[in-house]
Coordinates of C-alpha atoms (C1' of nucleotides) in Angstrom, one line a residue:
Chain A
X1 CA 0.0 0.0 0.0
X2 CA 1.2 3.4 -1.0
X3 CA 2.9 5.3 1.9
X4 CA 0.0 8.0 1.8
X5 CA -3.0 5.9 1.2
X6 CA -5.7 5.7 4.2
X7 CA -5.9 1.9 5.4
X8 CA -8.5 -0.4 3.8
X9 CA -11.8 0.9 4.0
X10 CA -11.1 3.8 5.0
X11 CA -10.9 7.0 2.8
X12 CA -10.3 10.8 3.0
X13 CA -13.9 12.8 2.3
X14 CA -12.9 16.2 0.8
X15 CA -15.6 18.9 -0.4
X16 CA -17.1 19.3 -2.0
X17 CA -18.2 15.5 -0.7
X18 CA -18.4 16.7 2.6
X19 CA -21.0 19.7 1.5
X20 CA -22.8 16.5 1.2
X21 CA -22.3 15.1 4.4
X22 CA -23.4 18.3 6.1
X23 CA -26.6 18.4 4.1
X24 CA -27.2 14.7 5.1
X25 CA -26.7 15.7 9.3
X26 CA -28.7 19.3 8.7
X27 CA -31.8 17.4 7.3
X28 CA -31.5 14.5 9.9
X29 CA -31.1 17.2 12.7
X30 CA -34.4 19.0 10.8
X31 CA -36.7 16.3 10.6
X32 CA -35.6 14.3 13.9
X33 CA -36.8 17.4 16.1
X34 CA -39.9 17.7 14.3
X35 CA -40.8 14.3 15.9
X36 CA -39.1 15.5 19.3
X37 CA -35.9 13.5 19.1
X38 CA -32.9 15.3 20.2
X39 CA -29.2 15.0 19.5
X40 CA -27.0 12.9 21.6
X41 CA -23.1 12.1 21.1
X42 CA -21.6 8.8 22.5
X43 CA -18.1 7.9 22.7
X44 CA -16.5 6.0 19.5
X45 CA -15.3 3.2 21.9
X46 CA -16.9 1.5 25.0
X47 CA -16.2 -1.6 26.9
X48 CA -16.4 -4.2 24.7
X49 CA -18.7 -5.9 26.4
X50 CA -21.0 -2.9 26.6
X51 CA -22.0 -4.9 22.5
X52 CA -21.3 -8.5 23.4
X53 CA -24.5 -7.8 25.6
X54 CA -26.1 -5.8 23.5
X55 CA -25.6 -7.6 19.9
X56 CA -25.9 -11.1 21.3
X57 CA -22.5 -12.9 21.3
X58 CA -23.3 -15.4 18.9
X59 CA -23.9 -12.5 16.0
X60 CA -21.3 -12.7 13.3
X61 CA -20.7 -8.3 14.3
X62 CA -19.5 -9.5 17.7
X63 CA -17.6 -12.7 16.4
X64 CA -15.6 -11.7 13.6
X65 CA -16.3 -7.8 13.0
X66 CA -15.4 -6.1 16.1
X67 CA -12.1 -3.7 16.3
X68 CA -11.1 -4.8 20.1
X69 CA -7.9 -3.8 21.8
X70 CA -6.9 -3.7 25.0
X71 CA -6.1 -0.2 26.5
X72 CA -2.9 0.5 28.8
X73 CA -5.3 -0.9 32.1
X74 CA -5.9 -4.2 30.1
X75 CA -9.6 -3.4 29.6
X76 CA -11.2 -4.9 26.4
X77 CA -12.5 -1.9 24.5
X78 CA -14.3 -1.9 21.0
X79 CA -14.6 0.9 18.8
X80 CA -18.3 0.6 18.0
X81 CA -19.7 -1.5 15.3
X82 CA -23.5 0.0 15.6
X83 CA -24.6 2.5 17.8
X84 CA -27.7 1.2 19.4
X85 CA -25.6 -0.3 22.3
X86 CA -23.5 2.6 23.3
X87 CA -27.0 4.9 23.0
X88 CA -28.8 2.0 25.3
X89 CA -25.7 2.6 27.9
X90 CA -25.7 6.2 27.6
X91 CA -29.5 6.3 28.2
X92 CA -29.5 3.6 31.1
X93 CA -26.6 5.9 33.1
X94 CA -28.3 8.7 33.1
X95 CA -31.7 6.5 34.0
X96 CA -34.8 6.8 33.0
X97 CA -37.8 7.1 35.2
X98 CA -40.5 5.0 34.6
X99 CA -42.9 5.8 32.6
X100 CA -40.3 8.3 31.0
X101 CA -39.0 7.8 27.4
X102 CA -36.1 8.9 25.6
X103 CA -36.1 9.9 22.3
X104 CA -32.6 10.2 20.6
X105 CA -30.7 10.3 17.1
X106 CA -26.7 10.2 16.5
X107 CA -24.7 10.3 13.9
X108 CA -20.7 9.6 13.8
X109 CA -18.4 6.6 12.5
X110 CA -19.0 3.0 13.1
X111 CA -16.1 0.4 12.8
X112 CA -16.6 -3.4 11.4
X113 CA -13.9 -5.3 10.2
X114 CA -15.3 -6.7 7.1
X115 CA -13.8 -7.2 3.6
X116 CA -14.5 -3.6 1.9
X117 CA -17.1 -3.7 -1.0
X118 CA -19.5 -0.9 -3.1
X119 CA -21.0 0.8 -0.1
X120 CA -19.1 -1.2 2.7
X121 CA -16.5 0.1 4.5
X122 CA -14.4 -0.4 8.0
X123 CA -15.0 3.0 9.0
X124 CA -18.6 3.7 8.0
X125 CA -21.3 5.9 9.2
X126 CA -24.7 5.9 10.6
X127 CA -27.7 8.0 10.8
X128 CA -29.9 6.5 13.3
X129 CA -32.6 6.8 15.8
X130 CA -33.5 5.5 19.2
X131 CA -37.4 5.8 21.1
X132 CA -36.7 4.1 24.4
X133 CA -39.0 3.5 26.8
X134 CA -42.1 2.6 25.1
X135 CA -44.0 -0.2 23.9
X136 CA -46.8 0.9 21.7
X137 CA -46.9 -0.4 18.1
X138 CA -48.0 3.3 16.8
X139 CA -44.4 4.3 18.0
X140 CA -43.1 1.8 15.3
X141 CA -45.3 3.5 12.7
X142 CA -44.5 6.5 13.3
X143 CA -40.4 5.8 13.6
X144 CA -40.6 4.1 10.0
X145 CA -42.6 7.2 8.7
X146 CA -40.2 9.6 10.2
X147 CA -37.2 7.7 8.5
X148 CA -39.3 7.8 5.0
X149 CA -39.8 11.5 5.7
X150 CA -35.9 11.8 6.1
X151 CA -35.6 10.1 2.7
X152 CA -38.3 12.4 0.9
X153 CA -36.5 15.5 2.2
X154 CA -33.1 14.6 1.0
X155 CA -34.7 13.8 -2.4
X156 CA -34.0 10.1 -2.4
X157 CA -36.7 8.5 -4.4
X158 CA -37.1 4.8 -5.6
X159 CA -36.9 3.0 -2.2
X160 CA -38.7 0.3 -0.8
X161 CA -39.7 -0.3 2.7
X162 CA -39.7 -4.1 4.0
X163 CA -41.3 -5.1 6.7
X164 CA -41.8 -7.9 8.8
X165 CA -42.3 -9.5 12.6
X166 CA -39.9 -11.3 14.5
X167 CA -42.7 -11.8 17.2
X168 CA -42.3 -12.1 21.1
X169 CA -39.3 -14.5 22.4
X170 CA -42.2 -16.6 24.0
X171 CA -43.4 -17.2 19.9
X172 CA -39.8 -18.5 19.2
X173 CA -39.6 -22.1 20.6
X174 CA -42.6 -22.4 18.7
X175 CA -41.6 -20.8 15.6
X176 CA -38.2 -22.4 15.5
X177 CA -39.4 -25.9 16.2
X178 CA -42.0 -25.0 13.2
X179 CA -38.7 -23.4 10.6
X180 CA -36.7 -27.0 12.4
X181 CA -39.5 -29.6 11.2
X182 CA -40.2 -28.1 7.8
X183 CA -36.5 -27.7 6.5
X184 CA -34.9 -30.7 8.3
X185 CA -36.0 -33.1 5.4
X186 CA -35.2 -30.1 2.4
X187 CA -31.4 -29.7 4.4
X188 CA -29.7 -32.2 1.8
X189 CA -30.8 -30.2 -0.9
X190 CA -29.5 -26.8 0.5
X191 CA -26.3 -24.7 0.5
X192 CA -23.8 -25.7 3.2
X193 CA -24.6 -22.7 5.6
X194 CA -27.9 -23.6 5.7
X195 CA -26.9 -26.8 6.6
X196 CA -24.9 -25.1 9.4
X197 CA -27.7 -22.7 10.2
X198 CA -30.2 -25.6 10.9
X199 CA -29.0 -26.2 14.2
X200 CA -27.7 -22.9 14.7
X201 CA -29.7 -20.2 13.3
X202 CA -32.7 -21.8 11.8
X203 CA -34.5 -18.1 10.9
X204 CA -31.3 -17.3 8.7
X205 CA -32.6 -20.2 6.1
X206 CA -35.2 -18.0 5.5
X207 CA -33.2 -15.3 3.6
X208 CA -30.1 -17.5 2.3
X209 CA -29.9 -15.9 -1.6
X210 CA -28.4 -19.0 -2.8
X211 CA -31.0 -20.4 -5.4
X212 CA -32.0 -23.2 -4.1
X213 CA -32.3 -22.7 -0.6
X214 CA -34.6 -19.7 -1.3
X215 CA -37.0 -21.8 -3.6
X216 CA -37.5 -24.2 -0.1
X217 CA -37.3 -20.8 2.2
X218 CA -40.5 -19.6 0.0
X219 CA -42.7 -22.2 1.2
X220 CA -41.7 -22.2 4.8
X221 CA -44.4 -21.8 7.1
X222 CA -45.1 -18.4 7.3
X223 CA -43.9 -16.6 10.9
X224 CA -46.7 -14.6 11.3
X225 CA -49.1 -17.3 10.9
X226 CA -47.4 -19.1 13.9
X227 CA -47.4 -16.0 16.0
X228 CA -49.4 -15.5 19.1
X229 CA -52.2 -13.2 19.6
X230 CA -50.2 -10.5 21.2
X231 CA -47.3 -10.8 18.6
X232 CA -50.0 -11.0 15.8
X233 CA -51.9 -7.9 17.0
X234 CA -49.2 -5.7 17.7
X235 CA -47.4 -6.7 14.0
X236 CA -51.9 -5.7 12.9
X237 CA -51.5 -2.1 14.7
X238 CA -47.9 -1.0 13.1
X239 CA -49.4 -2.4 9.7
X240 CA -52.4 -0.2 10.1
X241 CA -50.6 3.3 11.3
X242 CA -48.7 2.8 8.7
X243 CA -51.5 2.4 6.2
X244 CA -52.8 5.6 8.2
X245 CA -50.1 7.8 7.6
X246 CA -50.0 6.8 3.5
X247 CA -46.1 5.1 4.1
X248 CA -46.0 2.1 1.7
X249 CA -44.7 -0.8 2.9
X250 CA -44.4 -4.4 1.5
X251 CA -44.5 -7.3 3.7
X252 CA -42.0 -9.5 3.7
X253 CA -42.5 -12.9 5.5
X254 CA -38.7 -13.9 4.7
X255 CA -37.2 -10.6 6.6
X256 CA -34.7 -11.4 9.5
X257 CA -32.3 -9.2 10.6
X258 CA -29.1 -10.2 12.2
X259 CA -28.7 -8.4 15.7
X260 CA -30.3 -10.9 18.6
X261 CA -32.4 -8.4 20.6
X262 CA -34.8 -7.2 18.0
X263 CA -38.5 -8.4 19.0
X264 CA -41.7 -7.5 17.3
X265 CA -40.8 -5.0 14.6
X266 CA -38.2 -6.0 11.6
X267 CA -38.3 -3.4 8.3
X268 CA -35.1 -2.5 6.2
X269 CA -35.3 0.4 3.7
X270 CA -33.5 -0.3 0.3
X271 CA -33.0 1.4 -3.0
X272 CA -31.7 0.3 -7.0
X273 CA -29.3 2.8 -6.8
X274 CA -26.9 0.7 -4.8
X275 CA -25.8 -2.5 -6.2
X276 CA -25.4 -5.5 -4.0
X277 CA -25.7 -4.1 -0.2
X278 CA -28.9 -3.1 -1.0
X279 CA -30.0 -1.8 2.4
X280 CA -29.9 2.1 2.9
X281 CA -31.8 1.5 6.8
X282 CA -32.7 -1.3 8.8
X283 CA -34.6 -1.4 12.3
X284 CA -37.3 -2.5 14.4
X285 CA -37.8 -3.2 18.0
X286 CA -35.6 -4.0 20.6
X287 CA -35.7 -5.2 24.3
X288 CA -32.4 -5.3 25.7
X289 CA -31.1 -6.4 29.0
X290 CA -29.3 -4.3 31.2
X291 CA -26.5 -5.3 33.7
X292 CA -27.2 -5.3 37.4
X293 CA -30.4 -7.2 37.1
X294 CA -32.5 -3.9 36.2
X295 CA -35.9 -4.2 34.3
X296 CA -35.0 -4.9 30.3
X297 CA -35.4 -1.7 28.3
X298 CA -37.4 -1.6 25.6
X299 CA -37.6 0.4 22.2
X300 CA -37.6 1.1 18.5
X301 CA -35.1 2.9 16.4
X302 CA -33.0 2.3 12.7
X303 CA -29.8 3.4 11.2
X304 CA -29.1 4.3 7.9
X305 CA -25.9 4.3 6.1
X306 CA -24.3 7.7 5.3
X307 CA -22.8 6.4 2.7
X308 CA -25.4 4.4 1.5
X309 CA -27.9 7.8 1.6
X310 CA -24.8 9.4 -0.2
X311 CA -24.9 6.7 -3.2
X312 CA -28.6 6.6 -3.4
X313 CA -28.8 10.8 -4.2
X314 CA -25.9 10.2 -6.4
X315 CA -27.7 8.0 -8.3
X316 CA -30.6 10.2 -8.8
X317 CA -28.0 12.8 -9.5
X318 CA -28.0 14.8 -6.5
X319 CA -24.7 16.0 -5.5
X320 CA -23.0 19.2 -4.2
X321 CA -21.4 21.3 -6.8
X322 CA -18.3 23.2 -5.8
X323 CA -17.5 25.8 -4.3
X324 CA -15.9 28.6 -6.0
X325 CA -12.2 29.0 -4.2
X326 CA -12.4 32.7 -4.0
X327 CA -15.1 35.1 -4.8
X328 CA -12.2 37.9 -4.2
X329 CA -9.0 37.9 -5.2
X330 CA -6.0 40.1 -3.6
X331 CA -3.3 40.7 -5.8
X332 CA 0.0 42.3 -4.9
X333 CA 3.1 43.1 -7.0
X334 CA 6.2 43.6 -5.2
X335 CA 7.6 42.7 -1.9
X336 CA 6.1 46.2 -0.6
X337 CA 2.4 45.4 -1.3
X338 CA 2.4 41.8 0.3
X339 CA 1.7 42.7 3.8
X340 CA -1.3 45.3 2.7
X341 CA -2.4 42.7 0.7
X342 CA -2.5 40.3 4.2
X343 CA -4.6 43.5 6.1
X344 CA -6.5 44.3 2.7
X345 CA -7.8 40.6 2.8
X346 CA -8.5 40.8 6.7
X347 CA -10.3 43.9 6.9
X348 CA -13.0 43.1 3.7
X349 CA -13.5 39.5 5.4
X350 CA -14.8 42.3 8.4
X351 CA -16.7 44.9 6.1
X352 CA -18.3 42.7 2.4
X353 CA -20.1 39.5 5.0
X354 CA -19.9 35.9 3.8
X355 CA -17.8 36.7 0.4
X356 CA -14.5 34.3 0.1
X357 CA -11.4 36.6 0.3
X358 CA -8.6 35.2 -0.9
X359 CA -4.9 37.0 -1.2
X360 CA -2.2 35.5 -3.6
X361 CA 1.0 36.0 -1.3
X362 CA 3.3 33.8 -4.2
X363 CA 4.9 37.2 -5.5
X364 CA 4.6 36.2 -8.9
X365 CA 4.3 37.7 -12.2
X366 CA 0.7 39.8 -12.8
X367 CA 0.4 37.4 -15.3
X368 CA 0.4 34.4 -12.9
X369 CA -1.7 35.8 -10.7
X370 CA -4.4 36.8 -12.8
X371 CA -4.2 33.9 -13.9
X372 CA -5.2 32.1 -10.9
X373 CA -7.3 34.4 -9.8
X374 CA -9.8 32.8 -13.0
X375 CA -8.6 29.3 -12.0
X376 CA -10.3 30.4 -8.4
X377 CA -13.9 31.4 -10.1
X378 CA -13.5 35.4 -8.4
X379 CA -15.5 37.3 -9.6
X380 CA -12.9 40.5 -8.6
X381 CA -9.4 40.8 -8.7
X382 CA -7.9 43.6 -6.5
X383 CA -4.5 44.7 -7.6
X384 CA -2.5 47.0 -5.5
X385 CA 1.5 47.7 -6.8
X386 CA 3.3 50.4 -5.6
X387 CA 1.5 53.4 -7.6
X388 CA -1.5 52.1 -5.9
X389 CA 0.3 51.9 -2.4
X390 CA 1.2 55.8 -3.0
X391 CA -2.2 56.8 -4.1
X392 CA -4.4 55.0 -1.6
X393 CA -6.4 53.2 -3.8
X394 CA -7.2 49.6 -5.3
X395 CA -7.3 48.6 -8.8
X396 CA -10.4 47.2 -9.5
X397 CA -10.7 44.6 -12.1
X398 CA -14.1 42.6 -12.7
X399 CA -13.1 39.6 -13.9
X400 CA -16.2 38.9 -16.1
X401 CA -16.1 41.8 -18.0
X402 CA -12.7 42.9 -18.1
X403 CA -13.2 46.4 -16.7
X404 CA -11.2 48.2 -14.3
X405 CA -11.6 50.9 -12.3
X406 CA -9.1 52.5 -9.8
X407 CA -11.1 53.0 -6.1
X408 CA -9.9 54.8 -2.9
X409 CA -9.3 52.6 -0.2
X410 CA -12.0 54.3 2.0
X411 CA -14.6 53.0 -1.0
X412 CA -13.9 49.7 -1.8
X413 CA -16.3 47.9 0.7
X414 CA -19.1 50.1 -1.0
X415 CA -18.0 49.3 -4.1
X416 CA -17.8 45.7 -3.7
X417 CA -20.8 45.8 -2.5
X418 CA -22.8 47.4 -5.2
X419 CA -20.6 44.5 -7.6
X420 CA -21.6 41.5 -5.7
X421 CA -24.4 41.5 -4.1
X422 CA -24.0 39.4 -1.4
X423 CA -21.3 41.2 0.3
Chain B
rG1 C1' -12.8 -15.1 5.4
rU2 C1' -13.7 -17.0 -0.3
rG3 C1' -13.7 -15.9 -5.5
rG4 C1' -13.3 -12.7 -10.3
rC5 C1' -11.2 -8.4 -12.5
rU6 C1' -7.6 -4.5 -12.1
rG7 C1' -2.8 -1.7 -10.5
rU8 C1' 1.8 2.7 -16.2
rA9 C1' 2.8 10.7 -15.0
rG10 C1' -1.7 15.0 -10.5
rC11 C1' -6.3 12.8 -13.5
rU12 C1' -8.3 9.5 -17.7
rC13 C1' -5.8 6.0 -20.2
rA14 C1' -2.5 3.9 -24.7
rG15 C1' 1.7 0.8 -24.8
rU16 C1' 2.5 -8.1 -26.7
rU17 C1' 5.3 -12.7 -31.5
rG18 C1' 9.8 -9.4 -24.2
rG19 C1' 14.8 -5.3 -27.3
rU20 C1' 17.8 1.1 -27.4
rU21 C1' 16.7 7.6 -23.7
rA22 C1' 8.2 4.7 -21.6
rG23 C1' 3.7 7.8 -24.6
rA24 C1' -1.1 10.7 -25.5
rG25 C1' -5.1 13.9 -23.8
rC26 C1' -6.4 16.9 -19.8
rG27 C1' -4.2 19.5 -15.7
rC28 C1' 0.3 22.1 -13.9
rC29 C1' 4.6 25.8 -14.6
rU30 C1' 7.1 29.4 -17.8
rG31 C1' 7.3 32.5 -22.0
rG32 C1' 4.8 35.1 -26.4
rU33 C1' 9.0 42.4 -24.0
rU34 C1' 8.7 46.5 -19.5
rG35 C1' 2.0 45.6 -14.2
rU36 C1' -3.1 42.2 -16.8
rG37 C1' -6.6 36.2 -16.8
rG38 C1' -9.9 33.0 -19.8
rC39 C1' -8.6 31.5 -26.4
rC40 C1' -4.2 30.4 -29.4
rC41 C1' 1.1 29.3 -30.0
rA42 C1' 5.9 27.7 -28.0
rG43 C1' 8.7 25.6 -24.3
rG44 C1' 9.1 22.9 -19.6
rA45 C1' 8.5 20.1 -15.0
rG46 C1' 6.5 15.5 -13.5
rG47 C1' 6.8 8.3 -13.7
rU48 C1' 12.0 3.3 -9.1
rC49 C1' 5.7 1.2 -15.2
rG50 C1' 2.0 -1.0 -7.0
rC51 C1' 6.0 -3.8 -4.3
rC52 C1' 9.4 -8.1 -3.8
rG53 C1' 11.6 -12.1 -6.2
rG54 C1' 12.2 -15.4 -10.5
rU55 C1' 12.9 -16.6 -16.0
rU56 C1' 16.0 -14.1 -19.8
rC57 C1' 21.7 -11.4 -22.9
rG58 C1' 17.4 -8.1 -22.1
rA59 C1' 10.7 -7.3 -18.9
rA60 C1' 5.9 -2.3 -18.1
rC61 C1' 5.1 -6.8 -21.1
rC62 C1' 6.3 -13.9 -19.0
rC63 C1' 6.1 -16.7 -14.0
rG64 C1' 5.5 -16.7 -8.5
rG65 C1' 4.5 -14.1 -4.2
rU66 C1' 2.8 -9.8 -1.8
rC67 C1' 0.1 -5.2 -1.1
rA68 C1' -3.9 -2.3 -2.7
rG69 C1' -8.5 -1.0 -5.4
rC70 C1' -13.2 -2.4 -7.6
rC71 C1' -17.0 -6.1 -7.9
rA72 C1' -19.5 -10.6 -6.2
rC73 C1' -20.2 -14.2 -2.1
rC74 C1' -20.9 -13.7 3.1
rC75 C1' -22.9 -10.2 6.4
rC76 C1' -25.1 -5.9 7.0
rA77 C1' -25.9 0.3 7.2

RNA sequence: GUGGCUGUAGCUCAGUUGGUUAGAGCGCCUGGUUGUGGCCCAGGAGGUCGCCGGUUCGAACCCGGUCAGCCACCCCA
């Protein structure tokens, strides 16, 4: 690897990228405190137990994903694959009443090991929500309408949202015995990790892609079908606010998601813009365990991937255009005019607002600097040499028209004013 | 972790029956007279041909390894 380059999976985000980036966190930040969630900022890296417990230590995240290291007290820390668990801690620390919820969203970097591909990285990043503290299935509908919301405002178009139930844990034995009798006799006839999965994860057959294995997952028994009547008219109720508040939605029995605690509630959110990793969000509900033998917390929430969101509006050709460098220019000729040109530049970013002042210090030829002055897109050069220095004014040039005017020093800021308009 | 494709100047890429000082376009710098941009013209800088090793009189080109990128699997955001 070149000396330079950032490590696998990692990259450099320059603007105007990042424009995009901010435009992604401003619109999150917009919509996510018009349904009374309100900003909160974990640390990158917690215990790492803090997602064994949270994640479910049989998860492929936890065993084979995780960044762990041991810091200089010999404590196991993990920079944080997903950000559910450290928001789960955070929220739990500071306590929550009963009877009190806690609505949050985060954004930041998230860390998995995995083998880079389109629209997977090591060092990713989230958008996501948490409602904690609640147990109503109009909560659910109402999170996966806010997250379509989100996508509306940003422009993205096209995606589909996929939902599905996971049910109660009291409706797995059941459900799992049910997925165990129908598949054992089809296992011969499947791929090798649904072999595998059989006795370990018998809910993964139900969205293997290979071929095969999906032809028998389609005639599976159907989960909700085998759900009890609490599981079944809770999955009723989210199916109905949604219909309620006109977000789309297509059921799909075959849905599982990969983190242990979800209950209830499964949906991911993807688009055609993105290739293989298809998922721009994935949530549902959660009821996680806390340490010290407290009452289990329970609540919904999603993530979406930055990157992901990124690729979708590029897709649909929404990106940031650039910046011009310089909407000013500050030209000086000769060693005498460089340090006017530096208090030139200093005052106008004072007097002409949110214009982009920029002084060329190089000492080159006019030439050069002019020059660069039209690589920089301003829209005003202002030359000062020594006759300028002895007569107290600026040479003027507009750089779209090729006129030029010398101006006292005591007029510029008027003038640049009356030239652009948004000084 | 597995597989496929790829790796030549800042960028996009040429460059095979292996043979002298490795090319183009764009970009960059300088100049086309003394303080004037964009167009045009001329000149110039810039590359250990990802890295290491092997085959050969000789390798960017063949072979092996390695690193990296992209894509797919897997998993997920």
């Amino acid at each position: 690897m070149a000396a330079n380059e950032p490590l696998p999976g990692t990259a450099d985000i320059w603007e105007p990228e990042t424009l995009d980036w901010i435009e992604l966190e401003n619109n999150a930040r917009d919509v996510f405190h018009r349904y009374s969630y309100s900003e909160l900022r974990t640390p990158i890296f917690e215990r790492t137990d803090v997602f064994v417990r949270n994640l479910g230590n049989e998860t492929d995240v936890v065993q084979k994903e995780m960044y762990s290291f041991n810091d200089r007290g010999g404590r196991s820390l993990t920079l944080r694959p997903e950000g559910t668990a450290g928001v789960i801690r955070a929220i739990a620390f500071r306590g929550l009443e009963q009877g009190d919820e806690a609505r949050v969203f985060y954004f930041g970097p998230m860390f998995r090991g995995e083998r880079p591909a389109a629209g997977r990285r090591r060092q990713f990043h989230q958008i996501g929500v948490e409602a904690v503290g609640n147990d109503s299935p109009w909560m659910d509908a109402e999170c996966i309408a806010m997250l379509t919301q989100y996508l509306d405002q940003l422009g993205i178009s096209g995606s589909r949202v996929m939902l599905n139930t996971r049910g109660l844990p009291a409706d797995r034995p059941k459900i799992s015995a049910a997925l165990v009798e129908y598949f054992t006799p089809h296992a011969p006839a499947m791929c090798e990790d649904c072999q595998r999965r059989l006795s370990t994860n018998v809910w993964r057959m139900l969205d293997c892609k290979n071929p095969a294995c999906h032809d028998i997952a389609l005639k599976a028994p159907n989960i909700v079908d085998l759900l009890g009547d609490e599981s079944r008219s809770f999955f009723t109720r989210v199916c109905q606010g949604l219909k309620d508040l006109g977000v789309s939605y297509e059921l799909a029995p075959r849905l599982v998601r990969g983190l242990d605690y979800y209950i209830h509630t499964v949906f991911e959110v993807t688009h055609p813009g993105l290739g293989a990793q298809d998922a721009l969000a994935g949530g549902g509900r959660y009821r996680i365990e806390l340490p010290g033998g407290k009452k289990a917390v329970e609540g919904i929430g999603f993530a979406a991937g930055m990157e992901r969101l990124l690729m979708a509006r590029a897709s649909l050709g929404l990106q940031a255009q650039p910046n011009t460098e310089a909407d000013v220019m500050i030209l000086s000729l000769g060693d005498q005019a460089l340090l006017p040109g530096l208090q030139l530049a200093q005052q106008l970013r004072l007097d002409c607002g949110s214009l982009r002042i920029k002084a060329d210090f190089s000492g080159r030829s006019l030439k050069a600097q002019l020059r660069g002055a039209n690589k920089a897109g301003a829209k005003v050069a202002l030359i000062r040499g020594d006759d300028e220095l002895a007569q107290g004014c600026v040479l003027c040039r507009d750089m779209t028209s090729s006129e030029q005017a010398s101006v006292p020093l005591a007029d510029l800021a008027a003038w640049l004013r009356d030239k652009l308009p948004t000084a």
